[in-house]
Short mmCIF file of C-alpha atoms in Angstrom, two decimals:
data_model
loop_
_atom_site.label_atom_id
_atom_site.label_comp_id
_atom_site.label_asym_id
_atom_site.label_seq_id
_atom_site.Cartn_x
_atom_site.Cartn_y
_atom_site.Cartn_z
CA MET S 51 0.00 0.00 0.00
CA LYS S 52 2.87 2.40 0.87
CA GLY S 53 4.46 1.69 -2.52
CA LEU S 54 1.22 2.66 -4.26
CA VAL S 55 1.11 5.91 -2.28
CA GLY S 56 4.70 6.73 -3.34
CA VAL S 57 3.82 6.12 -7.00
CA ALA S 58 0.73 8.30 -6.64
CA ILE S 59 2.77 11.13 -5.14
CA ALA S 60 5.35 10.93 -7.95
CA GLY S 61 2.50 11.12 -10.46
CA SER S 62 0.98 14.11 -8.70
CA LEU S 63 4.36 15.85 -8.86
CA LEU S 64 4.57 15.31 -12.62
CA LEU S 65 1.04 16.61 -13.10
CA GLY S 66 1.70 19.43 -10.63
CA VAL S 67 4.02 21.25 -13.04
CA GLY S 68 0.90 22.94 -14.38
CA LEU S 69 0.06 24.26 -10.94
CA GLY S 70 2.87 26.81 -11.38
CA ARG S 71 5.73 27.84 -9.22
CA LEU S 72 5.57 29.87 -6.08
CA SER S 73 4.46 33.38 -6.98
CA GLY S 74 4.10 36.55 -5.01
CA ARG S 75 5.95 37.58 -1.88
CA LEU S 76 5.93 35.21 1.05
CA SER S 77 5.08 36.92 4.30
CA PRO S 78 6.28 35.75 7.70
CA ALA S 79 3.15 37.20 9.32
CA PRO S 80 1.03 34.58 11.11
CA PRO S 81 -2.03 33.34 9.17
CA GLU S 82 -5.60 33.85 10.32
CA VAL S 83 -6.07 30.11 10.89
CA PRO S 84 -3.87 28.68 13.65
CA PRO S 85 -1.02 26.74 12.05
CA GLY S 86 -0.97 22.97 12.28
CA ARG S 87 1.92 21.03 13.64
CA ILE S 88 4.42 19.57 11.19
CA GLU S 89 5.47 16.13 12.35
CA PRO S 90 8.60 14.20 11.40
CA LYS S 91 6.35 11.56 9.84
CA ASP S 92 5.38 14.10 7.12
CA ARG S 93 7.88 12.61 4.71
CA ILE S 94 7.53 11.84 1.01
CA THR S 95 9.65 9.06 -0.47
CA LEU S 96 11.11 10.12 -3.84
CA SER S 97 14.01 8.79 -5.84
CA GLU S 98 16.43 11.16 -7.57
CA GLU S 99 15.02 10.00 -10.91
CA GLN S 100 11.54 11.00 -9.77
CA LEU S 101 12.93 14.37 -8.71
CA ARG S 102 14.34 15.01 -12.17
CA ARG S 103 11.12 13.92 -13.88
CA SER S 104 9.13 16.22 -11.58
CA GLY S 105 11.21 19.30 -12.35
CA LEU S 106 12.83 19.41 -8.91
CA SER S 107 16.48 20.13 -8.26
CA ILE S 108 18.71 19.82 -5.20
CA ILE S 109 20.28 23.05 -3.92
CA ARG S 110 22.11 24.25 -0.84
CA PRO S 111 21.27 27.48 1.01
CA GLU S 112 23.60 30.44 0.48
CA ARG S 113 24.98 32.27 3.47
CA SER S 114 23.75 35.82 4.13
CA THR S 115 25.78 37.33 6.93
CA GLY S 116 24.81 40.96 7.00
CA THR S 117 22.95 43.95 5.66
CA GLU S 118 23.28 45.20 2.08
CA ARG S 119 25.11 48.39 1.05
CA PRO S 120 24.61 49.64 -2.54
CA ILE S 121 27.63 50.44 -4.73
CA SER S 122 27.39 51.95 -8.20
CA GLY S 123 29.28 51.15 -11.37
CA PHE S 124 29.11 50.58 -15.11
CA VAL S 125 29.39 47.73 -17.60
CA GLU S 126 32.65 48.16 -19.50
CA ALA S 127 34.71 46.16 -21.95
CA ALA S 128 37.26 44.01 -20.18
CA VAL S 129 40.94 44.23 -21.00
CA GLY S 130 41.46 42.62 -24.41
CA ALA S 131 37.77 42.87 -25.35
CA ARG S 132 37.87 46.44 -26.71
CA SER S 133 39.21 47.55 -30.07
CA SER S 134 39.09 50.70 -32.16
CA ALA S 135 38.87 51.45 -35.86
CA ALA S 136 41.13 54.41 -36.74
CA MET S 137 42.21 56.34 -39.82
CA PRO S 138 45.20 54.63 -41.49
CA VAL S 139 46.02 57.88 -43.34
CA ALA S 140 44.73 61.43 -43.26
CA GLY S 141 41.60 61.97 -45.32
CA ARG S 142 37.90 62.82 -45.47
CA LEU S 143 35.17 60.52 -44.13
CA VAL S 144 32.77 59.97 -47.04
CA ARG S 145 30.32 57.47 -45.52
CA LEU S 146 29.71 56.09 -42.03
CA LEU S 147 27.90 52.74 -42.01
CA VAL S 148 27.51 52.05 -38.26
CA ALA S 149 25.92 53.64 -35.20
CA PRO S 150 26.31 53.00 -31.46
CA GLY S 151 24.66 49.74 -30.40
CA MET S 152 25.03 48.00 -33.77
CA ALA S 153 26.58 44.53 -33.91
CA VAL S 154 29.46 44.08 -36.36
CA ARG S 155 31.61 41.18 -37.50
CA ALA S 156 35.37 41.18 -37.84
CA GLY S 157 36.30 42.56 -41.27
CA GLU S 158 32.91 44.20 -41.84
CA VAL S 159 33.06 47.61 -43.57
CA ILE S 160 32.14 50.41 -41.17
CA ALA S 161 33.25 53.53 -43.09
CA GLU S 162 34.45 54.81 -46.48
CA VAL S 163 37.30 57.34 -46.74
CA ARG S 164 38.77 59.46 -49.55
CA SER S 165 42.44 60.36 -49.05
CA PRO S 166 44.97 62.12 -51.32
CA GLU S 167 47.76 60.42 -49.37
CA ALA S 168 46.21 57.03 -50.06
CA ALA S 169 46.08 57.87 -53.78
CA VAL S 170 49.80 58.70 -53.69
CA VAL S 171 50.58 55.42 -51.94
CA GLN S 172 48.59 53.45 -54.52
CA ALA S 173 50.31 55.31 -57.38
CA GLU S 174 53.74 54.61 -55.89
CA ALA S 175 52.86 50.94 -55.53
CA GLY S 176 51.81 50.74 -59.18
CA ALA S 177 54.93 52.57 -60.38
CA ALA S 178 57.23 50.41 -58.29
CA GLN S 179 55.61 47.27 -59.64
CA ALA S 180 56.02 48.46 -63.23
CA THR S 181 59.68 49.37 -62.64
CA ALA S 182 60.40 45.98 -61.09
CA GLN S 183 58.81 44.16 -64.03
CA SER S 184 60.78 46.28 -66.55
CA LEU S 185 64.17 45.74 -64.86
CA ALA S 186 63.48 42.03 -64.44
CA TYR S 187 62.74 41.80 -68.18
CA GLN S 188 65.94 43.69 -69.07
CA TYR S 189 67.97 41.35 -66.86
CA ARG S 190 66.52 38.29 -68.55
CA LEU S 191 67.43 39.73 -71.99
CA ALA S 192 70.99 40.46 -70.84
CA ILE S 193 71.72 36.88 -69.76
CA PRO S 194 72.13 35.37 -73.31
CA MET S 195 74.04 38.50 -74.42
CA ALA S 196 76.56 37.97 -71.60
CA ARG S 197 76.96 34.29 -72.56
CA GLN S 198 77.78 35.32 -76.15
CA GLY S 199 80.36 37.84 -74.93
CA ALA S 200 78.43 40.89 -76.11
CA LEU S 201 77.94 42.06 -72.51
CA SER S 202 80.46 42.08 -69.70
CA ALA S 203 79.92 40.10 -66.52
CA GLN S 204 80.06 43.36 -64.53
CA GLU S 205 77.23 44.88 -66.58
CA LEU S 206 75.15 41.72 -66.14
CA GLU S 207 75.65 41.83 -62.37
CA SER S 208 74.63 45.50 -62.28
CA ARG S 209 71.40 44.71 -64.08
CA ARG S 210 70.69 41.79 -61.71
CA ILE S 211 71.20 44.02 -58.66
CA ALA S 212 68.93 46.71 -60.14
CA SER S 213 66.22 44.09 -60.77
CA VAL S 214 66.42 42.69 -57.22
CA THR S 215 66.34 46.19 -55.70
CA ALA S 216 63.30 47.18 -57.77
CA ALA S 217 61.47 43.99 -56.78
CA SER S 218 62.11 44.70 -53.07
CA SER S 219 60.85 48.27 -53.45
CA ALA S 220 57.71 47.00 -55.21
CA ARG S 221 56.98 44.59 -52.39
CA ALA S 222 57.42 47.33 -49.77
CA THR S 223 55.08 49.77 -51.50
CA ALA S 224 52.50 47.01 -52.09
CA ALA S 225 52.62 46.12 -48.37
CA LYS S 226 52.12 49.79 -47.46
CA ALA S 227 49.09 50.00 -49.73
CA ALA S 228 47.65 46.82 -48.21
CA ALA S 229 48.23 48.09 -44.67
CA ILE S 230 46.08 51.18 -45.22
CA GLY S 231 43.25 49.20 -46.81
CA GLN S 232 44.24 48.78 -50.47
CA PRO S 233 42.97 52.15 -51.80
CA ASP S 234 41.83 52.65 -55.36
CA ALA S 235 43.44 55.01 -57.87
CA ARG S 236 41.43 57.98 -56.55
CA GLY S 237 42.45 57.37 -52.93
CA GLY S 238 39.21 55.74 -51.85
CA LEU S 239 39.55 53.08 -49.17
CA LEU S 240 37.34 51.13 -46.76
CA ILE S 241 37.75 51.02 -42.98
CA ARG S 242 36.83 47.62 -41.56
CA SER S 243 36.00 46.47 -38.03
CA PRO S 244 39.08 44.89 -36.42
CA SER S 245 36.94 42.52 -34.32
CA SER S 246 33.44 41.18 -33.83
CA GLY S 247 31.30 42.83 -31.19
CA GLN S 248 29.10 45.85 -30.58
CA VAL S 249 29.79 49.44 -31.59
CA THR S 250 29.99 51.33 -28.31
CA ALA S 251 30.97 54.77 -29.64
CA VAL S 252 31.28 56.64 -32.94
CA LYS S 253 33.94 59.36 -32.91
CA ALA S 254 33.43 60.98 -36.34
CA TYR S 255 30.76 62.06 -38.81
CA PRO S 256 30.46 62.03 -42.63
CA GLY S 257 32.34 64.91 -44.21
CA ALA S 258 34.84 65.25 -41.37
CA VAL S 259 38.53 65.59 -42.29
CA LEU S 260 40.52 63.34 -39.98
CA ARG S 261 44.21 62.97 -39.24
CA GLU S 262 46.15 59.72 -39.46
CA GLY S 263 45.46 57.59 -36.37
CA GLU S 264 42.31 59.51 -35.38
CA GLU S 265 39.61 57.18 -34.03
CA VAL S 266 36.46 56.53 -36.05
CA ALA S 267 34.60 54.00 -33.84
CA GLN S 268 35.03 51.79 -30.77
CA ILE S 269 33.99 48.12 -30.81
CA SER S 270 33.56 45.98 -27.71
CA ASP S 271 33.06 42.25 -27.53
CA ALA S 272 29.95 41.72 -25.36
CA ARG S 273 31.31 38.35 -24.26
CA GLY S 274 34.31 40.16 -22.81
CA SER S 275 32.36 42.78 -20.84
CA GLU S 276 32.59 43.14 -17.09
CA MET S 277 31.04 45.20 -14.34
CA ARG S 278 33.37 47.74 -12.80
CA PHE S 279 32.74 49.49 -9.49
CA MET S 280 34.75 52.08 -7.57
CA VAL S 281 34.33 51.78 -3.80
CA SER S 282 36.04 53.12 -0.71
CA PRO S 283 38.82 51.04 0.86
CA LEU S 284 36.59 50.56 3.92
CA LEU S 285 33.85 48.85 1.90
CA ALA S 286 36.43 46.99 -0.19
CA ALA S 287 37.65 45.27 2.97
CA ASP S 288 34.43 43.20 2.89
CA LEU S 289 35.04 42.03 -0.70
CA LYS S 290 37.15 39.20 -2.05
CA SER S 291 37.50 37.30 -5.32
CA GLY S 292 34.76 34.72 -5.86
CA GLN S 293 32.20 36.55 -3.72
CA LEU S 294 28.64 36.80 -5.11
CA LEU S 295 26.87 40.15 -5.44
CA ARG S 296 23.24 40.95 -6.12
CA VAL S 297 23.13 43.40 -9.03
CA LYS S 298 20.41 45.57 -10.58
CA ALA S 299 20.73 46.99 -14.10
CA GLY S 300 17.54 48.96 -14.68
CA ALA S 301 14.68 46.45 -14.45
CA GLN S 302 17.06 43.49 -14.80
CA GLU S 303 18.26 41.66 -11.69
CA LEU S 304 21.14 39.20 -11.75
CA ARG S 305 24.00 37.91 -9.68
CA ALA S 306 27.65 38.63 -10.35
CA ARG S 307 30.87 37.08 -9.09
CA VAL S 308 33.79 39.28 -8.04
CA VAL S 309 36.86 38.50 -10.17
CA ALA S 310 39.27 41.13 -8.86
CA VAL S 311 39.64 43.73 -6.11
CA ALA S 312 42.52 46.16 -6.67
CA ALA S 313 43.53 49.47 -5.11
CA ASP S 314 43.78 52.44 -7.45
CA GLY S 315 43.75 56.18 -7.09
CA ASP S 316 44.69 59.57 -8.41
CA GLY S 317 46.47 61.98 -6.12
CA GLY S 318 44.68 62.30 -2.81
CA ARG S 319 41.45 60.67 -3.99
CA ARG S 320 42.08 56.99 -3.39
CA PHE S 321 39.55 54.26 -4.15
CA THR S 322 39.34 50.53 -4.90
CA VAL S 323 38.31 49.09 -8.25
CA VAL S 324 36.06 46.02 -8.09
CA ARG S 325 35.54 43.95 -11.25
CA ALA S 326 32.74 41.36 -11.52
CA GLN S 327 31.25 38.95 -14.08
CA ALA S 328 27.57 37.95 -14.43
CA VAL S 329 26.91 34.33 -13.42
CA ASP S 330 23.17 33.70 -13.96
CA GLY S 331 22.05 36.05 -16.71
CA PRO S 332 23.22 37.92 -19.82
CA MET S 333 25.61 40.79 -19.28
CA PRO S 334 23.90 44.17 -19.89
CA PRO S 335 25.25 46.22 -22.83
CA ALA S 336 28.47 48.17 -22.35
CA GLY S 337 27.83 51.57 -20.79
CA THR S 338 24.86 50.39 -18.70
CA ALA S 339 24.76 51.77 -15.16
CA VAL S 340 24.57 48.99 -12.56
CA THR S 341 24.11 48.86 -8.79
CA ALA S 342 25.51 46.03 -6.70
CA PHE S 343 24.44 45.34 -3.15
CA LEU S 344 27.34 44.55 -0.89
CA LEU S 345 26.77 42.54 2.28
CA VAL S 346 28.24 44.27 5.32
CA ALA S 347 29.10 41.81 8.07
CA SER S 348 26.80 41.45 11.08
CA ALA S 349 26.74 39.13 14.07
CA GLU S 350 23.59 37.27 12.96
CA GLN S 351 23.94 34.32 10.59
CA ARG S 352 21.26 33.96 7.92
CA PHE S 353 20.76 32.12 4.64
CA THR S 354 18.96 32.74 1.36
CA VAL S 355 17.18 30.27 -0.94
CA PRO S 356 15.22 30.65 -4.21
CA ALA S 357 11.67 31.87 -3.58
CA GLU S 358 10.26 28.75 -5.26
CA ALA S 359 11.92 26.58 -2.59
CA VAL S 360 9.66 28.01 0.17
CA GLN S 361 6.07 26.78 0.58
CA MET S 362 3.29 27.17 3.13
CA VAL S 363 2.33 23.89 4.85
CA LYS S 364 -0.39 23.92 7.52
CA GLY S 365 0.03 27.68 7.84
CA THR S 366 3.79 27.50 8.38
CA PRO S 367 6.54 28.44 5.88
CA VAL S 368 8.75 25.43 5.14
CA VAL S 369 11.57 24.29 2.91
CA PHE S 370 11.94 20.65 1.86
CA ARG S 371 15.11 18.86 2.91
CA TYR S 372 16.08 15.87 0.79
CA GLN S 373 17.91 13.05 2.56
CA ARG S 374 17.85 9.25 2.60
CA GLY S 375 15.60 9.17 -0.48
CA GLY S 376 12.85 11.35 0.95
CA ALA S 377 11.61 14.93 1.13
CA GLU S 378 11.02 16.28 4.64
CA PRO S 379 9.44 19.68 5.44
CA MET S 380 11.54 21.94 7.66
CA PRO S 381 9.73 24.88 9.33
CA VAL S 382 11.62 28.15 8.86
CA VAL S 383 11.28 31.80 9.74
CA ILE S 384 11.55 33.91 6.62
CA GLY S 385 12.78 37.49 6.23
CA LYS S 386 12.80 39.84 3.28
CA GLN S 387 12.54 38.72 -0.33
CA SER S 388 14.33 40.32 -3.29
CA GLY S 389 15.79 39.27 -6.60
CA GLY S 390 13.83 36.01 -6.62
CA ARG S 391 15.40 34.87 -3.34
CA VAL S 392 14.04 34.63 0.22
CA GLU S 393 16.05 35.22 3.35
CA ILE S 394 15.80 32.47 5.99
CA ALA S 395 16.22 34.03 9.44
CA GLN S 396 15.82 30.78 11.43
CA GLY S 397 15.52 27.08 10.74
CA LEU S 398 18.69 26.30 8.74
CA ARG S 399 22.19 25.50 9.87
CA GLY S 400 23.81 25.62 6.45
CA GLY S 401 24.82 22.73 4.20
CA GLU S 402 21.34 21.15 4.00
CA ARG S 403 20.29 19.61 0.69
CA LEU S 404 17.06 21.38 -0.19
CA LEU S 405 14.60 20.94 -3.03
CA SER S 406 13.87 23.78 -5.42
CA GLY S 407 11.56 24.02 -8.41
CA ASN S 408 7.89 23.00 -8.48
CA THR S 409 7.61 22.18 -4.76
CA GLY S 410 3.90 23.11 -4.66
CA PRO S 411 2.66 19.50 -5.06
CA LEU S 412 4.80 18.47 -2.08
CA SER S 413 3.12 21.00 0.19
CA LEU S 414 -0.33 19.95 -1.10
CA ALA S 415 0.40 16.29 -0.40
CA ILE S 416 1.49 16.99 3.20
CA SER S 417 -1.39 19.38 3.83
CA ARG S 418 -3.82 16.49 3.08
CA GLU S 419 -2.27 14.74 6.11
CA GLU S 420 -2.02 11.43 4.30
CA PRO S 421 0.03 8.72 6.05
CA LEU S 422 3.07 9.24 3.81
CA ASN S 423 6.31 7.41 4.33
#
């Protein structure tokens, strides 16, 4: 009979996916109806395979040891993830094909330039190539003449050296033309994106006359972005690499992991730079303002769990501990809820294996007060 009950509960869990996850804010206020008592016998036998099929996962509570202090920062390109497209020679910007926020691929054309200097370079490359071909031809004609004695060996060597020198000059001028973008005869050339990513800034406009090396656009690889905060050394003392932060970027909420904490400063204004990477959501676009909430140490030890891991059973908030092949309700005292997580003020010691996901059917099964085992 107990086996049939276990199978029935597993089936109710599979069907209970449609009941939805925990929604709304859980409140620690006492209910109107006096809460019932949760006994140790309120245990549901479930295998790990049944857990997976029911959309449940095993988690561990995260430690929350203090109050939160907000720190502000921005999403910026990490070192090595930012590149710039600049003018290879002085000239006039004819067309601009990108705008901030656009995605580009490496080698994609982003601007068209007209440059008198580029026209000169292309002309020099063509002239050098023609000279090299002419001297090479003359050297080849001189070889049989030297064999017949009509041309001295010294004259033949002079022609060979002239041909080799001209060929080297042609290669150098061709490489220079290629380096600036292979301009056409009128000095027109294309500026291409040096890397794939997102255009974060445009530094010029069509019709502008730019100098050699002047920046046209900045490109950042979104996969190489990071959050960067500047905090006081006092707050930085509570931060270390690997620590998790709760972060808000507009309406988006996510968690980020600290990857570096380094002192920096300018003159008398000293501060600490904190760099972090998103761990459970997409990184906001470069330039986005973000706010992280730093935990400041306190004497009281608390934990946080996903909101969906907390249910109401017999008028009492509980989490479900999974051990020895069964799910057991553990009464807890809950605190504030934010970012999809609930603070557990009492009831956990840390390290418990808890169930998260569609735990609603578990609370319904126990609330029926069936003799589960």
